[in-house]
Coordinates of C-alpha atoms in Angstrom, one line a residue:
M1 CA 0.9 35.8 -5.1
N2 CA -1.7 33.1 -4.2
D3 CA -1.2 29.7 -2.7
I4 CA -1.1 28.0 -6.1
D5 CA 1.9 30.1 -7.2
L6 CA 3.7 29.5 -3.9
L7 CA 3.2 25.8 -4.0
A8 CA 4.2 25.5 -7.7
D9 CA 7.6 27.2 -6.9
E10 CA 8.2 25.5 -3.6
P11 CA 11.8 24.2 -3.3
L12 CA 12.1 20.4 -3.8
A13 CA 14.2 20.0 -0.7
H14 CA 11.5 21.6 1.4
K15 CA 9.1 19.0 0.1
L16 CA 11.5 16.1 0.7
I17 CA 12.3 17.1 4.3
K18 CA 9.3 19.0 5.7
K19 CA 6.5 17.1 4.0
W20 CA 8.0 13.7 4.4
S21 CA 8.5 14.5 8.1
W22 CA 4.8 15.0 8.4
L23 CA 4.1 11.8 6.5
Y24 CA 6.3 9.8 8.8
F25 CA 4.8 11.5 11.8
F26 CA 1.4 10.3 10.8
M27 CA 2.8 6.9 9.8
I28 CA 4.4 6.4 13.2
I29 CA 1.1 7.2 15.1
T30 CA -1.2 5.3 12.7
A31 CA 0.8 2.3 11.3
P32 CA 0.7 0.3 14.6
V33 CA -3.1 0.8 14.9
A34 CA -3.9 -1.5 12.0
Y35 CA -1.8 -4.3 13.5
F36 CA -3.2 -3.6 16.9
V37 CA -6.7 -4.1 15.6
R38 CA -5.7 -7.3 13.8
V39 CA -4.1 -8.5 17.1
I40 CA -7.4 -8.0 18.9
I41 CA -9.5 -9.9 16.5
S42 CA -6.9 -12.6 15.9
N43 CA -6.8 -13.4 19.6
K44 CA -10.6 -13.0 20.1
L45 CA -12.0 -14.7 17.0
G46 CA -11.2 -18.1 15.5
I47 CA -8.8 -18.7 12.7
D48 CA -11.7 -19.5 10.3
D49 CA -13.6 -16.3 11.4
V50 CA -10.5 -14.2 10.6
G51 CA -10.1 -15.9 7.3
L52 CA -13.8 -15.4 6.4
F53 CA -13.8 -11.7 7.3
Y54 CA -10.7 -10.7 5.4
S55 CA -11.7 -12.8 2.4
V56 CA -15.0 -10.9 2.2
L57 CA -13.2 -7.5 2.9
W58 CA -10.7 -8.2 0.1
L59 CA -13.5 -9.2 -2.3
I60 CA -15.2 -5.8 -1.5
W61 CA -11.9 -4.1 -2.2
L62 CA -11.6 -6.1 -5.5
L63 CA -15.1 -4.9 -6.5
S64 CA -14.3 -1.3 -5.4
I65 CA -12.2 -0.8 -8.4
Y66 CA -15.4 -0.3 -10.4
H67 CA -16.3 2.8 -8.3
D68 CA -13.1 4.5 -9.4
L69 CA -12.8 3.7 -13.1
G70 CA -9.2 4.8 -12.9
L71 CA -10.3 8.4 -12.4
T72 CA -8.6 8.9 -9.0
E73 CA -5.1 8.3 -10.4
S74 CA -6.0 10.3 -13.4
L75 CA -6.8 13.2 -11.1
Q76 CA -3.5 12.8 -9.3
Y77 CA -1.7 12.9 -12.7
F78 CA -3.5 15.9 -14.2
L79 CA -4.2 18.2 -11.3
P80 CA -0.5 19.0 -10.6
K81 CA 0.0 19.7 -14.3
Y82 CA -3.0 22.0 -14.6
R83 CA -2.0 23.7 -11.3
I84 CA 1.6 24.4 -12.5
E85 CA 0.4 25.5 -15.9
K86 CA -2.3 27.7 -14.3
K87 CA -5.1 26.0 -16.3
F88 CA -7.7 26.6 -13.6
S89 CA -10.7 25.8 -15.7
H90 CA -9.2 22.4 -16.5
F91 CA -8.4 22.0 -12.8
K92 CA -12.0 22.6 -11.8
S93 CA -13.6 20.6 -14.6
V94 CA -11.7 17.4 -14.1
I95 CA -12.8 17.4 -10.4
I96 CA -16.5 17.8 -11.2
I97 CA -16.4 15.3 -14.1
T98 CA -14.8 12.7 -11.8
L99 CA -17.4 13.2 -9.0
I100 CA -20.3 12.9 -11.5
A101 CA -18.9 9.6 -13.0
Q102 CA -18.0 8.0 -9.7
V103 CA -21.2 8.8 -7.8
T104 CA -23.2 7.3 -10.6
I105 CA -21.1 4.1 -10.7
W106 CA -21.0 3.5 -6.9
I107 CA -24.8 3.4 -6.7
L108 CA -24.9 0.6 -9.3
V109 CA -22.1 -1.3 -7.7
A110 CA -23.5 -1.0 -4.2
L111 CA -26.9 -2.3 -5.3
A112 CA -25.4 -5.2 -7.2
I113 CA -23.3 -6.3 -4.2
Y114 CA -26.3 -6.0 -1.8
F115 CA -28.7 -8.1 -3.8
G116 CA -26.0 -10.6 -4.7
S117 CA -24.8 -11.1 -1.1
N118 CA -26.6 -14.3 -0.3
R119 CA -25.4 -16.0 -3.5
L120 CA -21.8 -15.0 -2.8
A121 CA -22.1 -16.2 0.7
L122 CA -23.4 -19.6 -0.2
H123 CA -21.5 -20.4 -3.4
H124 CA -18.2 -18.7 -2.9
F125 CA -17.5 -18.3 0.8
R126 CA -19.7 -21.3 1.8
S127 CA -20.9 -19.6 4.9
P128 CA -24.3 -17.9 5.6
E129 CA -22.6 -15.5 8.0
A130 CA -20.7 -14.0 5.1
G131 CA -23.9 -12.5 3.7
H132 CA -24.3 -10.2 6.7
V133 CA -20.7 -9.1 6.4
I134 CA -21.1 -8.3 2.6
R135 CA -24.3 -6.3 3.2
I136 CA -22.7 -4.2 5.8
L137 CA -19.6 -3.5 3.7
C138 CA -21.8 -2.3 0.9
W139 CA -21.8 1.0 2.7
Y140 CA -18.2 1.4 1.9
F141 CA -19.2 2.7 -1.5
I142 CA -21.3 5.5 -0.1
G143 CA -18.6 7.8 1.0
I144 CA -15.4 6.5 -0.5
N145 CA -15.8 8.4 -3.8
F146 CA -15.8 11.8 -2.1
L147 CA -12.8 10.8 0.1
T148 CA -10.7 9.8 -2.9
V149 CA -11.5 13.0 -4.8
F150 CA -10.6 15.1 -1.7
N151 CA -7.4 13.2 -1.2
S152 CA -6.4 13.6 -4.8
I153 CA -6.7 17.4 -4.4
Y154 CA -4.5 17.3 -1.3
I155 CA -1.9 15.1 -3.1
S156 CA -2.0 17.5 -6.0
F157 CA -1.0 20.3 -3.6
Q158 CA 1.4 18.0 -1.9
D159 CA -0.4 18.7 1.4
A160 CA 1.0 15.9 3.5
I161 CA -1.0 16.9 6.6
A162 CA -4.4 16.9 4.9
S163 CA -3.8 13.7 3.0
S164 CA -2.7 12.0 6.1
L165 CA -5.5 13.1 8.4
T166 CA -8.0 10.9 6.5
D167 CA -5.9 7.8 7.2
F168 CA -5.4 9.0 10.8
F169 CA -9.2 9.1 11.5
R170 CA -9.8 5.9 9.5
S171 CA -7.3 4.0 11.7
Y172 CA -8.4 5.4 15.0
G173 CA -12.1 5.2 14.1
I174 CA -11.7 1.5 13.4
L175 CA -9.7 1.0 16.6
A176 CA -12.2 2.9 18.8
F177 CA -15.2 0.9 17.6
T178 CA -13.3 -2.4 17.8
L179 CA -12.3 -1.6 21.4
I180 CA -15.9 -0.7 22.3
F181 CA -17.1 -4.1 21.0
W182 CA -14.1 -6.0 22.6
L183 CA -14.4 -4.4 26.0
S184 CA -18.2 -5.0 26.0
N185 CA -17.6 -8.6 25.1
T186 CA -19.7 -8.3 21.9
L187 CA -16.9 -8.6 19.4
T188 CA -18.0 -10.9 16.6
T189 CA -17.4 -11.1 12.9
T190 CA -20.6 -9.0 12.3
T191 CA -19.8 -6.3 14.9
F192 CA -16.2 -6.1 13.7
T193 CA -17.5 -5.4 10.2
I194 CA -19.5 -2.5 11.7
A195 CA -16.4 -1.2 13.3
R196 CA -14.5 -1.4 10.0
I197 CA -17.2 0.6 8.2
S198 CA -17.9 3.2 10.8
W199 CA -14.7 5.2 10.1
L200 CA -16.2 6.4 6.8
G201 CA -18.5 9.0 8.4
I202 CA -15.8 10.3 10.6
A203 CA -13.2 10.6 7.9
L204 CA -15.7 12.2 5.4
L205 CA -16.6 14.8 8.0
V206 CA -13.0 15.7 8.7
S207 CA -12.0 15.7 5.0
S208 CA -14.9 17.9 4.1
I209 CA -14.0 20.5 6.7
I210 CA -10.4 20.6 5.5
F211 CA -11.4 21.0 1.9
F212 CA -13.9 23.8 2.5
K213 CA -11.5 25.7 4.7
K214 CA -8.3 25.4 2.5
Y215 CA -9.2 24.4 -1.1
R216 CA -12.8 25.5 -1.8
Y217 CA -11.3 28.6 -3.5
T218 CA -9.7 26.4 -6.2
L219 CA -13.1 25.7 -7.6
K220 CA -13.8 29.4 -8.0
L221 CA -10.7 30.2 -10.1
G222 CA -11.9 28.8 -13.4
S223 CA -15.1 28.1 -15.2
L224 CA -16.7 24.7 -15.6
T225 CA -16.1 23.4 -19.1
F226 CA -16.9 20.1 -20.8
E227 CA -14.5 20.4 -23.7
K228 CA -14.4 17.2 -25.7
T229 CA -10.5 17.2 -25.8
L230 CA -10.3 17.7 -22.0
I231 CA -12.7 14.9 -21.2
K232 CA -11.2 12.6 -23.8
T233 CA -7.7 13.1 -22.5
Q234 CA -8.7 12.4 -18.9
L235 CA -10.8 9.4 -19.8
K236 CA -8.1 7.9 -22.0
Y237 CA -5.6 8.0 -19.2
A238 CA -8.2 6.8 -16.7
F239 CA -9.2 3.9 -18.8
R240 CA -5.6 2.6 -19.0
V241 CA -5.2 3.1 -15.3
F242 CA -8.5 1.3 -14.8
L243 CA -7.3 -1.7 -16.7
W244 CA -4.1 -1.7 -14.7
A245 CA -5.9 -1.3 -11.4
N246 CA -8.4 -4.0 -12.4
V247 CA -5.7 -6.6 -13.0
G248 CA -3.5 -5.2 -10.1
T249 CA -6.3 -5.8 -7.6
L250 CA -7.0 -9.2 -9.1
L251 CA -3.3 -10.1 -8.6
W252 CA -3.5 -9.0 -5.0
Q253 CA -6.8 -10.9 -4.5
V254 CA -6.6 -14.0 -6.5
D255 CA -4.7 -16.1 -4.0
Q256 CA -7.0 -15.2 -1.1
Q257 CA -10.1 -15.9 -3.1
L258 CA -8.8 -19.3 -4.4
I259 CA -7.7 -20.3 -0.9
V260 CA -11.1 -19.5 0.8
N261 CA -13.0 -21.2 -2.1
F262 CA -10.9 -24.4 -2.3
L263 CA -9.0 -24.7 1.0
G264 CA -11.6 -23.2 3.3
P265 CA -11.7 -20.3 5.8
L266 CA -9.1 -21.9 8.1
Q267 CA -6.3 -21.8 5.5
A268 CA -7.6 -18.4 4.4
G269 CA -7.1 -17.2 8.0
Y270 CA -3.5 -18.3 8.0
Y271 CA -2.9 -16.7 4.6
A272 CA -4.6 -13.4 5.5
N273 CA -2.4 -12.8 8.5
F274 CA 0.7 -14.0 6.5
F275 CA -0.1 -11.5 3.8
S276 CA -0.6 -8.7 6.4
L277 CA 2.9 -9.4 7.8
V278 CA 4.4 -9.4 4.2
G279 CA 2.8 -5.9 3.7
M280 CA 4.5 -4.5 6.8
Y281 CA 7.2 -2.8 4.6
S282 CA 4.4 -0.8 2.9
V283 CA 3.9 1.2 6.0
I284 CA 7.2 3.0 5.1
V285 CA 7.2 2.6 1.3
L286 CA 3.7 3.7 0.3
P287 CA 3.6 7.1 2.2
I288 CA 6.8 8.1 0.3
L289 CA 5.5 7.0 -3.1
S290 CA 2.2 8.8 -2.6
L291 CA 4.0 12.1 -2.2
V292 CA 6.7 11.3 -4.7
F293 CA 4.1 11.0 -7.5
P294 CA 3.2 14.7 -7.8
I295 CA 6.8 15.8 -7.0
V296 CA 8.2 13.9 -9.9
T297 CA 5.3 15.0 -12.1
E298 CA 6.5 18.5 -11.3
L299 CA 10.1 17.8 -12.1
I300 CA 9.2 16.2 -15.4
T301 CA 6.8 19.1 -16.3
K302 CA 9.6 21.6 -15.6
A303 CA 12.2 19.4 -17.5
H304 CA 14.4 19.0 -14.4
Y305 CA 15.6 15.6 -15.6
E306 CA 19.0 15.7 -13.8
K307 CA 17.2 16.1 -10.4
F308 CA 14.8 13.3 -11.4
A309 CA 17.8 11.0 -12.2
T310 CA 19.3 11.8 -8.8
F311 CA 16.0 11.2 -7.1
Q312 CA 15.5 7.9 -8.8
S313 CA 18.9 6.7 -7.8
I314 CA 18.3 7.5 -4.2
L315 CA 15.0 5.6 -4.2
Y316 CA 16.6 2.4 -5.6
K317 CA 19.7 2.6 -3.4
Y318 CA 18.1 3.0 0.0
F319 CA 14.9 1.0 -0.6
S320 CA 17.0 -2.0 -1.8
V321 CA 18.8 -2.1 1.6
F322 CA 15.5 -1.6 3.4
A323 CA 13.9 -4.5 1.6
L324 CA 16.8 -6.7 2.3
S325 CA 16.7 -5.8 6.0
I326 CA 13.0 -6.6 6.3
G327 CA 13.4 -9.9 4.4
W328 CA 16.2 -11.2 6.7
L329 CA 14.2 -10.2 9.8
F330 CA 11.4 -12.5 8.4
F331 CA 13.9 -15.2 8.1
A332 CA 15.2 -14.8 11.6
F333 CA 11.9 -14.2 13.5
G334 CA 9.0 -15.2 11.2
P335 CA 7.2 -17.6 13.6
E336 CA 8.0 -15.4 16.6
I337 CA 6.6 -12.2 15.0
A338 CA 3.4 -14.0 14.1
S339 CA 3.0 -15.5 17.5
V340 CA 3.6 -12.3 19.4
L341 CA 1.1 -10.4 17.3
F342 CA -1.6 -12.9 16.6
G343 CA -1.0 -15.7 19.2
T344 CA 0.6 -19.1 18.8
K345 CA -2.4 -20.4 16.9
F346 CA -1.1 -18.3 13.9
M347 CA 2.5 -19.5 14.1
Y348 CA 2.0 -21.1 10.7
S349 CA 1.5 -17.7 9.2
G350 CA 5.0 -16.8 10.5
Q351 CA 6.5 -20.0 9.1
L352 CA 5.3 -19.0 5.6
L353 CA 7.3 -15.8 6.0
M354 CA 10.5 -17.8 6.2
Y355 CA 9.9 -19.0 2.7
I356 CA 9.3 -15.6 1.1
W357 CA 12.0 -13.5 2.7
P358 CA 14.6 -13.7 -0.2
F359 CA 12.1 -12.3 -2.7
L360 CA 10.7 -9.3 -0.8
I361 CA 13.2 -7.0 -2.5
F362 CA 11.6 -7.7 -5.8
N363 CA 8.2 -6.6 -4.5
V364 CA 9.6 -3.4 -3.1
L365 CA 11.5 -2.4 -6.2
T366 CA 8.5 -3.3 -8.4
S367 CA 6.5 -0.7 -6.4
I368 CA 9.1 1.9 -7.3
N369 CA 9.1 0.8 -10.9
Y370 CA 5.3 1.2 -11.2
G371 CA 5.6 4.6 -9.6
I372 CA 8.1 5.7 -12.2
L373 CA 6.0 4.4 -15.0
A374 CA 3.1 6.4 -13.7
W375 CA 5.2 9.6 -13.4
F376 CA 6.1 9.2 -17.1
G377 CA 2.5 8.6 -18.0
K378 CA 3.3 5.1 -19.2
V379 CA 0.0 3.6 -18.2
K380 CA -0.3 1.3 -21.2
Q381 CA 3.0 -0.4 -20.4
R382 CA 1.9 -1.0 -16.8
V383 CA -1.3 -2.7 -18.1
I384 CA 0.6 -5.0 -20.4
V385 CA 3.1 -6.0 -17.6
I386 CA 0.4 -6.7 -15.0
W387 CA -1.8 -8.7 -17.4
R388 CA 1.2 -11.0 -18.1
A389 CA 1.8 -11.3 -14.3
L390 CA -1.8 -12.1 -13.7
L391 CA -1.7 -14.9 -16.3
V392 CA 1.4 -16.4 -14.6
N393 CA -0.2 -16.1 -11.1
V394 CA -3.6 -17.7 -12.1
V395 CA -2.0 -20.6 -14.0
A396 CA 0.5 -21.2 -11.1
N397 CA -2.3 -21.2 -8.5
I398 CA -4.4 -23.6 -10.6
I399 CA -1.5 -26.0 -11.2
F400 CA -0.1 -25.8 -7.6
I401 CA -3.2 -25.7 -5.5
L402 CA -5.5 -27.9 -7.6
G403 CA -3.2 -29.8 -9.9
L404 CA -0.7 -31.1 -7.4
W405 CA -2.1 -31.2 -3.9
W406 CA -4.1 -28.9 -1.6
W407 CA -1.4 -27.2 0.3
L408 CA -1.2 -23.5 1.3
M409 CA 2.5 -23.3 0.6
W410 CA 1.8 -23.5 -3.1
A411 CA -0.1 -20.2 -2.9
V412 CA 3.1 -18.6 -1.5
I413 CA 5.1 -20.0 -4.3
A414 CA 2.6 -18.5 -6.8
L415 CA 3.0 -15.2 -5.0
I416 CA 6.8 -15.3 -5.5
L417 CA 6.4 -16.1 -9.2
W418 CA 4.1 -13.1 -9.5
W419 CA 6.8 -10.8 -7.9
L420 CA 9.5 -12.1 -10.1
V421 CA 7.5 -11.6 -13.3
L422 CA 6.5 -8.0 -12.3
R423 CA 10.0 -7.1 -11.3
G424 CA 11.6 -8.4 -14.5
L425 CA 9.1 -6.9 -16.9
S426 CA 8.8 -3.5 -15.2
F427 CA 12.5 -3.1 -14.8
R428 CA 13.1 -3.6 -18.5
I429 CA 10.6 -0.9 -19.4
V430 CA 11.8 1.7 -16.8
N431 CA 15.4 1.2 -17.7
K432 CA 14.7 2.2 -21.3
H433 CA 13.2 5.6 -20.2
Q434 CA 15.6 6.4 -17.4
A435 CA 18.7 4.1 -16.8
I436 CA 18.6 2.5 -13.4
S437 CA 21.9 2.4 -11.6
F438 CA 22.8 0.2 -8.6
E439 CA 25.8 0.7 -6.4
R440 CA 26.7 -3.0 -6.2
K441 CA 29.5 -2.4 -3.6
F442 CA 26.9 -0.6 -1.3
L443 CA 24.5 -3.5 -1.7
R444 CA 27.1 -6.2 -1.1
K445 CA 28.3 -4.4 2.1
N446 CA 24.8 -4.1 3.5
L447 CA 23.9 -7.6 2.5
L448 CA 26.9 -9.0 4.3
I449 CA 26.1 -7.2 7.6
I450 CA 22.4 -7.9 7.4
W451 CA 23.1 -11.6 6.7
A452 CA 25.6 -11.8 9.6
I453 CA 23.2 -10.3 12.2
S454 CA 20.2 -12.3 11.0
I455 CA 22.1 -15.6 11.2
V456 CA 23.2 -14.8 14.8
Y457 CA 19.7 -14.0 15.7
Y458 CA 18.3 -17.2 14.1
F459 CA 20.6 -19.4 16.2
L460 CA 20.4 -17.5 19.4
K461 CA 16.6 -16.7 19.5
S462 CA 15.7 -19.8 21.4
H463 CA 17.7 -18.6 24.3
F464 CA 15.6 -15.4 24.9
L465 CA 12.3 -16.1 23.1
V466 CA 9.6 -18.6 24.2
L467 CA 6.9 -19.5 21.7
S468 CA 4.0 -19.4 24.3
N469 CA 1.1 -17.0 24.8
G470 CA 2.1 -16.7 28.4
Y471 CA 5.4 -15.0 27.4
R472 CA 4.1 -12.6 24.8
F473 CA 4.9 -9.4 26.6
E474 CA 8.5 -10.6 27.4
N475 CA 8.9 -11.6 23.7
I476 CA 7.7 -8.2 22.6
W477 CA 10.4 -6.5 24.6
Y478 CA 13.1 -8.9 23.4
L479 CA 12.1 -8.6 19.8
A480 CA 12.0 -4.8 20.0
I481 CA 15.5 -4.7 21.5
A482 CA 16.8 -7.1 18.8
I483 CA 15.3 -5.0 16.0
V484 CA 16.7 -1.7 17.5
V485 CA 20.2 -3.2 17.7
Y486 CA 19.8 -4.6 14.2
Y487 CA 19.0 -1.2 12.6
W488 CA 21.5 0.6 14.8
V489 CA 24.3 -1.5 13.5
I490 CA 23.1 -1.0 9.9
S491 CA 23.0 2.7 10.4
L492 CA 26.5 2.8 11.7
V493 CA 27.8 0.8 8.8
N494 CA 26.0 3.3 6.4
L495 CA 27.0 6.5 8.3
W496 CA 29.0 7.8 5.3
S497 CA 26.1 7.1 2.9
I498 CA 23.7 8.9 5.2
K499 CA 26.0 12.0 5.1
W500 CA 26.1 11.7 1.3
L501 CA 22.3 11.7 1.2
L502 CA 22.1 14.8 3.3
R503 CA 24.7 16.5 1.0
E504 CA 22.7 15.5 -2.1
I505 CA 19.6 17.1 -0.7
K506 CA 21.5 20.3 -0.1
I507 CA 22.7 20.2 -3.7
I508 CA 19.2 19.8 -4.9
R509 CA 18.1 22.6 -2.7
K510 CA 20.7 25.0 -4.1
G511 CA 19.8 23.9 -7.7

């Protein structure tokens, strides 16, 4: 029996426990790195420099959707199915077709960005320095296509280690080059851009070695075919994903681009670090969802709908509490968290957190909803939902930022409206295909305890935290202790539920 047979029949509990353990191991050692890098540049560079760099970087990410054409997620959807169904020729062919299409597109996109860099710098970012940053980041398109294809294969085999190693070397590659420029006192916007792009070569080398050692044989099992039905099926799914990704990236980017264009790099700097703090929850959520995608595809392919229903219930139940806990921490320590990480000059970024905390749960649950729609292959519905959300977001930004008065807080309000629309529309669609159940008693109990601890922290924090750069190390220790106590109490309150979760995993394993 070969590796493909073994992986296809691997017990679900083994995947949930062993592979998630590897995911969280890599998460623990890589997640702090991104924030450590941001801490370095936020303290070394000016607020407007930080705003300029991340505005350019996010524009590059926005344009990067055209190198993909939705084919990456299409791979992640079809490869597990072809592997389980032992359609090895299909497995091989979709990989080759994807590479041919992506390599062609990235050349065109990279050239367009390079030759249009000066125009973007002058007319959009209003800074000549932005041109240098844009031209350096064009190299992003050189290797990213191969990395995404390799990673799709690893995800298809639910290889948590291989899929995590790329991110590991990405994070530490950026950190290493950032430290070199920082310690040599040469850290500028341009040199930091070089540090951000240098990881590509390292990650591509590591990923290539892994692929040729572990998965090169998969391309020998079948024959290359360009069947019209195969190509049409993949491209049809990919096109719908592309439309969704296009709008999804626009939703994520539109606020930052409007802010840098109309309010300037200074306000863009505040918003960039605010948005990075909002995304802290994704450090835990996204690794799970990335591995859940192929697992649930397998469950649906094998018609294990009862296991899927149990699995979905677990995701909603525990991530709801997690989102509430993060949101209330933002309420209690928003300015303090921003000041500790980025310096007191970014305290305003933390103050913005205090407005968004009640709505974080909607963003987390929307991520789960979109994952479920992907597992069922409901790409068209995702596109419709996100187009409607984009319309609401753009109109809200135009009315709030331009129509009322030029105030950064209105961009935060537009972000909240976006979350509410996405949550409401996606929930309605998911609930039709697989009824969503909430344990209201469980949520109320946790909301009460989270609310109580957060209120206590809010009124007592001035007795042990000092908003001054001179007390940052002391503040880090006090915040760490407060957060540990916070989650220790939550865990004690949910001790019975944790035991239930372990029992459910055992039941799934026996099934």
